[in-house]
PDB file of C-alpha atoms in Angstrom:
ATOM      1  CA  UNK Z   1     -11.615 -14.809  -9.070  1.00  0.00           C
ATOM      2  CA  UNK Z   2     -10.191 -11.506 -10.312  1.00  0.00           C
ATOM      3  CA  UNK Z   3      -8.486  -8.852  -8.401  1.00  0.00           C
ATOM      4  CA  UNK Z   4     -10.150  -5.019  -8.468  1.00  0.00           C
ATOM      5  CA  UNK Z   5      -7.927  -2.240  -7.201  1.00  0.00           C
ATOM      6  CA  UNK Z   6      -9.720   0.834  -6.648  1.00  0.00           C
ATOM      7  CA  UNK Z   7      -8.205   4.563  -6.388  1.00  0.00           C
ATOM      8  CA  UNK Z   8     -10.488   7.650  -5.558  1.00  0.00           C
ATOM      9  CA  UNK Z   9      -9.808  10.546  -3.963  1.00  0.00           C
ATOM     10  CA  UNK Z  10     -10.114  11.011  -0.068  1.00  0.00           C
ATOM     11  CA  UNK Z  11     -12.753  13.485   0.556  1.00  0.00           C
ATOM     12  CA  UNK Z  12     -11.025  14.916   3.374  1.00  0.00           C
ATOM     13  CA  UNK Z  13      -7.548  15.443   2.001  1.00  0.00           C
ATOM     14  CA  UNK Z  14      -8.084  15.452  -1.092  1.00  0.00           C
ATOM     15  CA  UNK Z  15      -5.127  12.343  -1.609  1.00  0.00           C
ATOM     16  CA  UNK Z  16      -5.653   9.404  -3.901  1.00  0.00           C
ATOM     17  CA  UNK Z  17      -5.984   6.147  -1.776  1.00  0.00           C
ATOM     18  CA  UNK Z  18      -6.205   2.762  -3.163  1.00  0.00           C
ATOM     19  CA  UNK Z  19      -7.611  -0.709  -2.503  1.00  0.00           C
ATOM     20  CA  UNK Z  20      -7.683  -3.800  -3.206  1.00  0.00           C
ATOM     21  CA  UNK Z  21     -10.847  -6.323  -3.141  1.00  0.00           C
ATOM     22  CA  UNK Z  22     -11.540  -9.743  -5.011  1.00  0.00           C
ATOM     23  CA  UNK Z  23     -14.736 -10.376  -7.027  1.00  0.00           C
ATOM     24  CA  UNK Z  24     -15.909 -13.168  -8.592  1.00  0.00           C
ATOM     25  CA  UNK Z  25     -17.516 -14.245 -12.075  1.00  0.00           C
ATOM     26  CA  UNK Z  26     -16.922 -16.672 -14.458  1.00  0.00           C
ATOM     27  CA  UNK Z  27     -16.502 -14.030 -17.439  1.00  0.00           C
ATOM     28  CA  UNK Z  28     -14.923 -10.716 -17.698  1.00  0.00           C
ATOM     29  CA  UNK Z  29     -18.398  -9.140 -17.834  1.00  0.00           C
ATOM     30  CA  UNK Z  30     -19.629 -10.971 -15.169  1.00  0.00           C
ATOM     31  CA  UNK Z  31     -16.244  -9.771 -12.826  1.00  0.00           C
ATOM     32  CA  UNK Z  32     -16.727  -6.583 -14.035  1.00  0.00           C
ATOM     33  CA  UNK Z  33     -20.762  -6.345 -12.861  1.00  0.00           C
ATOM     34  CA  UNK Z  34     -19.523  -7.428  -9.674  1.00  0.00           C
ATOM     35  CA  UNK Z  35     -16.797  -4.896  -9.847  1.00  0.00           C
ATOM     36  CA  UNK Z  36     -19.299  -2.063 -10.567  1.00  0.00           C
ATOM     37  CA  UNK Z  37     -21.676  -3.213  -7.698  1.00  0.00           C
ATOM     38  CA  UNK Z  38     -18.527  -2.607  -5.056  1.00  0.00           C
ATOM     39  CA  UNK Z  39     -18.261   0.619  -6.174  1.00  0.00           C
ATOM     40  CA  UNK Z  40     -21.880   1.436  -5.743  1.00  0.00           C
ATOM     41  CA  UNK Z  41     -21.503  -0.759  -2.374  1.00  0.00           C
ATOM     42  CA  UNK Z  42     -18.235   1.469  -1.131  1.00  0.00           C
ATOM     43  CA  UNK Z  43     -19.647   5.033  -2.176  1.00  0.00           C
ATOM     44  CA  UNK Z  44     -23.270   3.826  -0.423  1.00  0.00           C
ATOM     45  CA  UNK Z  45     -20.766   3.346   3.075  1.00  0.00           C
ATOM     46  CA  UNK Z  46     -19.192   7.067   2.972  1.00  0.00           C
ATOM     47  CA  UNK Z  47     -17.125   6.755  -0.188  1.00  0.00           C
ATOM     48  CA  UNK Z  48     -13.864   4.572   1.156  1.00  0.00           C
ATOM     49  CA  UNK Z  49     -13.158   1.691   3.482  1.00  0.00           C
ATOM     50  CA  UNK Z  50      -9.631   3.343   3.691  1.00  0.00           C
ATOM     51  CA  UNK Z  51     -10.319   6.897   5.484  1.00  0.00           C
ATOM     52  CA  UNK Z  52      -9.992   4.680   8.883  1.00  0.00           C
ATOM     53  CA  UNK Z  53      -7.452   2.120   7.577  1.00  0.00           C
ATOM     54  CA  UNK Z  54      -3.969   1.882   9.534  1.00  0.00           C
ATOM     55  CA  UNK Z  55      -0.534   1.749   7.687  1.00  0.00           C
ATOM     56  CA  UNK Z  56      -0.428  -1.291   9.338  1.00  0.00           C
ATOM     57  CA  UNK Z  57      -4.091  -2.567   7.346  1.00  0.00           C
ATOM     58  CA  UNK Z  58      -2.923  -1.113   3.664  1.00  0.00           C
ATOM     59  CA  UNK Z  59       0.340  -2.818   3.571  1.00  0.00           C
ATOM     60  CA  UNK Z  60      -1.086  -6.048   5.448  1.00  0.00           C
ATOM     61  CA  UNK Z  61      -4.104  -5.631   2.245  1.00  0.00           C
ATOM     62  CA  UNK Z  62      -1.184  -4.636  -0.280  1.00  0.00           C
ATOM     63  CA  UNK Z  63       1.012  -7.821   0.222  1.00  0.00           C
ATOM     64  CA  UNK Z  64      -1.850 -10.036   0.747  1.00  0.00           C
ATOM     65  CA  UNK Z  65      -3.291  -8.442  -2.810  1.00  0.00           C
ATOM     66  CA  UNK Z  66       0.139  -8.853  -4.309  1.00  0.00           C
ATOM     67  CA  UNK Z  67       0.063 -13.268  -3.173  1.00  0.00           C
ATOM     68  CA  UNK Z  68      -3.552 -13.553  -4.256  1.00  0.00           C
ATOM     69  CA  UNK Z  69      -2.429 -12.069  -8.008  1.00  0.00           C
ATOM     70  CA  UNK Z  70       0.515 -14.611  -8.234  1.00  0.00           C
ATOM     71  CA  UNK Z  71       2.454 -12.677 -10.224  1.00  0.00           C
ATOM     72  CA  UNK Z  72       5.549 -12.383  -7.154  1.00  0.00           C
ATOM     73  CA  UNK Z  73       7.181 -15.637  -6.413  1.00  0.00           C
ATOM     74  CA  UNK Z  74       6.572 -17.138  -2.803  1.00  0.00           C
ATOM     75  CA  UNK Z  75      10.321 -15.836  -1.612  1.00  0.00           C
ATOM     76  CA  UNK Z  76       9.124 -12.426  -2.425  1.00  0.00           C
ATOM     77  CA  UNK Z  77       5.826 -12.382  -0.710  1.00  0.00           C
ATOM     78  CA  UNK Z  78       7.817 -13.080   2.274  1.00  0.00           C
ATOM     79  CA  UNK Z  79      10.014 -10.328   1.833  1.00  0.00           C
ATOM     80  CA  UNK Z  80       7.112  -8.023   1.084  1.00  0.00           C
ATOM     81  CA  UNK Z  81       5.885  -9.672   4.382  1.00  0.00           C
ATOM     82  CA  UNK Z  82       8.737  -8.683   6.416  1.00  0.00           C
ATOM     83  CA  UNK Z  83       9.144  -5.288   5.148  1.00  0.00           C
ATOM     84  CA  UNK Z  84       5.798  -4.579   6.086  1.00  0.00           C
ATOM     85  CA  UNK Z  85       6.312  -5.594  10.054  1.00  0.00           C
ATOM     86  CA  UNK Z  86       9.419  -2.779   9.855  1.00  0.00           C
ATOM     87  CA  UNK Z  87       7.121  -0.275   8.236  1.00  0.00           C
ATOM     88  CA  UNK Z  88       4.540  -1.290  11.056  1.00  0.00           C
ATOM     89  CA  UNK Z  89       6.687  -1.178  13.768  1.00  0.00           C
ATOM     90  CA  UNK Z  90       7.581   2.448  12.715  1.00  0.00           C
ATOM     91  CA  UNK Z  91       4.283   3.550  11.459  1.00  0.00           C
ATOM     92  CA  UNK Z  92       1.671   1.171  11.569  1.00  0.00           C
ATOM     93  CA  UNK Z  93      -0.475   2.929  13.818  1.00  0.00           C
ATOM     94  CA  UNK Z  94      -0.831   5.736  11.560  1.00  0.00           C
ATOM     95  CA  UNK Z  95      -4.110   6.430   9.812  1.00  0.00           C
ATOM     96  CA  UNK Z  96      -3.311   6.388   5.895  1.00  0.00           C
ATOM     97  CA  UNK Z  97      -5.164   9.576   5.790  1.00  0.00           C
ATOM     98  CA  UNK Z  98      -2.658  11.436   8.433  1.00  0.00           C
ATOM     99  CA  UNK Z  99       0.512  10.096   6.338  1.00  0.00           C
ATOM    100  CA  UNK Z 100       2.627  12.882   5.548  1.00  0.00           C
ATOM    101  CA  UNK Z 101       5.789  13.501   3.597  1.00  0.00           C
ATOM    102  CA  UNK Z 102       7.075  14.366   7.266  1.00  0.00           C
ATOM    103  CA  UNK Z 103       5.910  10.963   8.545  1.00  0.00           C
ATOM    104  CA  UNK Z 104       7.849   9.060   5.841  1.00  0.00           C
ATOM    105  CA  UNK Z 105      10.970  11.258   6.187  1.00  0.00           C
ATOM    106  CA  UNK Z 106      10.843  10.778  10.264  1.00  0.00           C
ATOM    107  CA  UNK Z 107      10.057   7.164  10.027  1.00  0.00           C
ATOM    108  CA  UNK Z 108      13.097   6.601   7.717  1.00  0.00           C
ATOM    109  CA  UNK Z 109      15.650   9.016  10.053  1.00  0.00           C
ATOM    110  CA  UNK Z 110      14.602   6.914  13.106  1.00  0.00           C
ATOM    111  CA  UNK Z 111      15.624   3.633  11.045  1.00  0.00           C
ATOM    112  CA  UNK Z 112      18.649   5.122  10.380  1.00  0.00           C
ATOM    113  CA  UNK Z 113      19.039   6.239  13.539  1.00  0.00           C
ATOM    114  CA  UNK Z 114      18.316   2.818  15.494  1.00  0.00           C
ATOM    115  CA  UNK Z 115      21.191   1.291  13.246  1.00  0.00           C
ATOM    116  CA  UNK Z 116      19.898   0.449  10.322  1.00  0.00           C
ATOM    117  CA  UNK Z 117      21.968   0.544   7.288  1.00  0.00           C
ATOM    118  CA  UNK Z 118      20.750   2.875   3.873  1.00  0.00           C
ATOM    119  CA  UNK Z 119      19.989  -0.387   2.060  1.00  0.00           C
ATOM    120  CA  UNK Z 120      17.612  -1.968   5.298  1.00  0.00           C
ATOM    121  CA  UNK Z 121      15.799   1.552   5.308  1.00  0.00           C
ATOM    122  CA  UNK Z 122      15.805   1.944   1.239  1.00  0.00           C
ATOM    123  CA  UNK Z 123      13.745  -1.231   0.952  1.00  0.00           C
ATOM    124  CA  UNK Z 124      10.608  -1.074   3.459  1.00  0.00           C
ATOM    125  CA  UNK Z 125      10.482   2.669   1.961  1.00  0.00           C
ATOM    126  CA  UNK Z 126      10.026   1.022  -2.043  1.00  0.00           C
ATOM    127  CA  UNK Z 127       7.497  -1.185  -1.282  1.00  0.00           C
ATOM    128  CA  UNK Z 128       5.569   1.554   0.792  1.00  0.00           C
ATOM    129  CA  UNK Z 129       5.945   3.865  -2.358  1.00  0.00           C
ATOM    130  CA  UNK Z 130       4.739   0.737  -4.809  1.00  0.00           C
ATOM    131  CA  UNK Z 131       1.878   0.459  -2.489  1.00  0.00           C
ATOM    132  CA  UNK Z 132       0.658   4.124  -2.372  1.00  0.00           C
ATOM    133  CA  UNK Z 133       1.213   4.641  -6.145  1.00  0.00           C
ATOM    134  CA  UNK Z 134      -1.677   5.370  -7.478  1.00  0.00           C
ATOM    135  CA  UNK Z 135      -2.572   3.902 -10.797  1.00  0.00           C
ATOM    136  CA  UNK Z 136      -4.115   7.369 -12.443  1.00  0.00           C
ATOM    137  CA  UNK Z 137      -1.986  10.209 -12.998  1.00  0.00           C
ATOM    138  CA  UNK Z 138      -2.326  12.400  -9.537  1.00  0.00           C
ATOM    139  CA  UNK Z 139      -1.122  14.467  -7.170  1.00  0.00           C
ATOM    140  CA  UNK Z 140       2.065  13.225  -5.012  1.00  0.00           C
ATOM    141  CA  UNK Z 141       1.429  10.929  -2.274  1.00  0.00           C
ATOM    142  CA  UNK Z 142       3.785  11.204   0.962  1.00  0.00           C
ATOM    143  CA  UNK Z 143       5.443   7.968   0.134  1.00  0.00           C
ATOM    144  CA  UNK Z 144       6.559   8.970  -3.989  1.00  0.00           C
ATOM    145  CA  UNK Z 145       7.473  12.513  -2.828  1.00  0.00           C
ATOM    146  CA  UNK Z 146      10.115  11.611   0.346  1.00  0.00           C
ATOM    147  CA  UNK Z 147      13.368  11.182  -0.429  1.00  0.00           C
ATOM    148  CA  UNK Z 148      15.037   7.708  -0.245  1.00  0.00           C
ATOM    149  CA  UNK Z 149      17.969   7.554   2.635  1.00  0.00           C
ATOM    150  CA  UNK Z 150      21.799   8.279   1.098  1.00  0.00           C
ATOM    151  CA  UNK Z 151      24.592   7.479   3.249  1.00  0.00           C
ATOM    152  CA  UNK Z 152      27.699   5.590   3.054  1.00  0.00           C
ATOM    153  CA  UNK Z 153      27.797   1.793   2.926  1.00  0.00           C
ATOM    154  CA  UNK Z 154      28.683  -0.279   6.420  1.00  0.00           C
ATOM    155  CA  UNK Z 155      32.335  -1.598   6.366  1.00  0.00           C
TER     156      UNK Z 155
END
């Protein structure tokens, strides 16, 4: 099994969107054939699976990616897990096409402003930015451009 994560560019924004898929093959070459027949597969079916995907799918994909790899111990994955329901229940109905710098900057305000201390709102907002990071050099996504939340610590 080997794990193939994929970056192109969304032809209606014009942002870099990524996901992740397994292949299999006993060899490298044999991973990477399969590899090179998803691409054909994806660009055959419009070009990306994620144009439609929610938040909610790409992180749910993302941390599921990140347990298949087993390079994050199992406390982490649950973590990564947990983070993603906040993110969800903030902005998990948004398509990953419509996510904004504004989005991210309005999801993390309302955090703040249902209680939740810097630290609770820095950490859902890291492991949306490691998701969206793109592994090519490109533009800024919505997730590496918002600022993180500053604010004094909870007494």
């Amino acid at each position: 099994m080997w794990e193939v994560s994929l970056s192109h560019t969304n032809p209606l924004t014009g942002e870099v969107v990524r996901s992740y898929h397994t292949v299999e093959g006993k060899t490298e070459k044999q991973a990477a054939k399969r590899r090179d027949e998803l691409i054909l597969d994806l660009e055959r079916k419009g070009g990306t699976l994620a144009t439609g995907m929610t938040v909610r799918e790409f992180m749910e994909s993302f941390v599921d990616y990140k347990e298949q790899s087993g390079t994050i111990e199992p406390s982490a994955v649950r973590d990564y897990r947990g983070q993603a329901k906040l993110i969800a229940k903030y902005i998990g109905t948004e398509r990953l096409t419509s996510v904004t710098i504004g989005t991210v900057n309005d999801w993390m305000a309302r955090m703040t402003k249902d209680g939740c201390a810097p630290k609770s709102v820095a950490k859902p907002f890291r492991l949306l930015k490691q998701a969206m990071r793109p592994k090519t050099s490109s533009p800024r996504t919505p997730a590496t451009s918002a600022s993180r939340p500053s604010g004094s610590r909870r007494q």
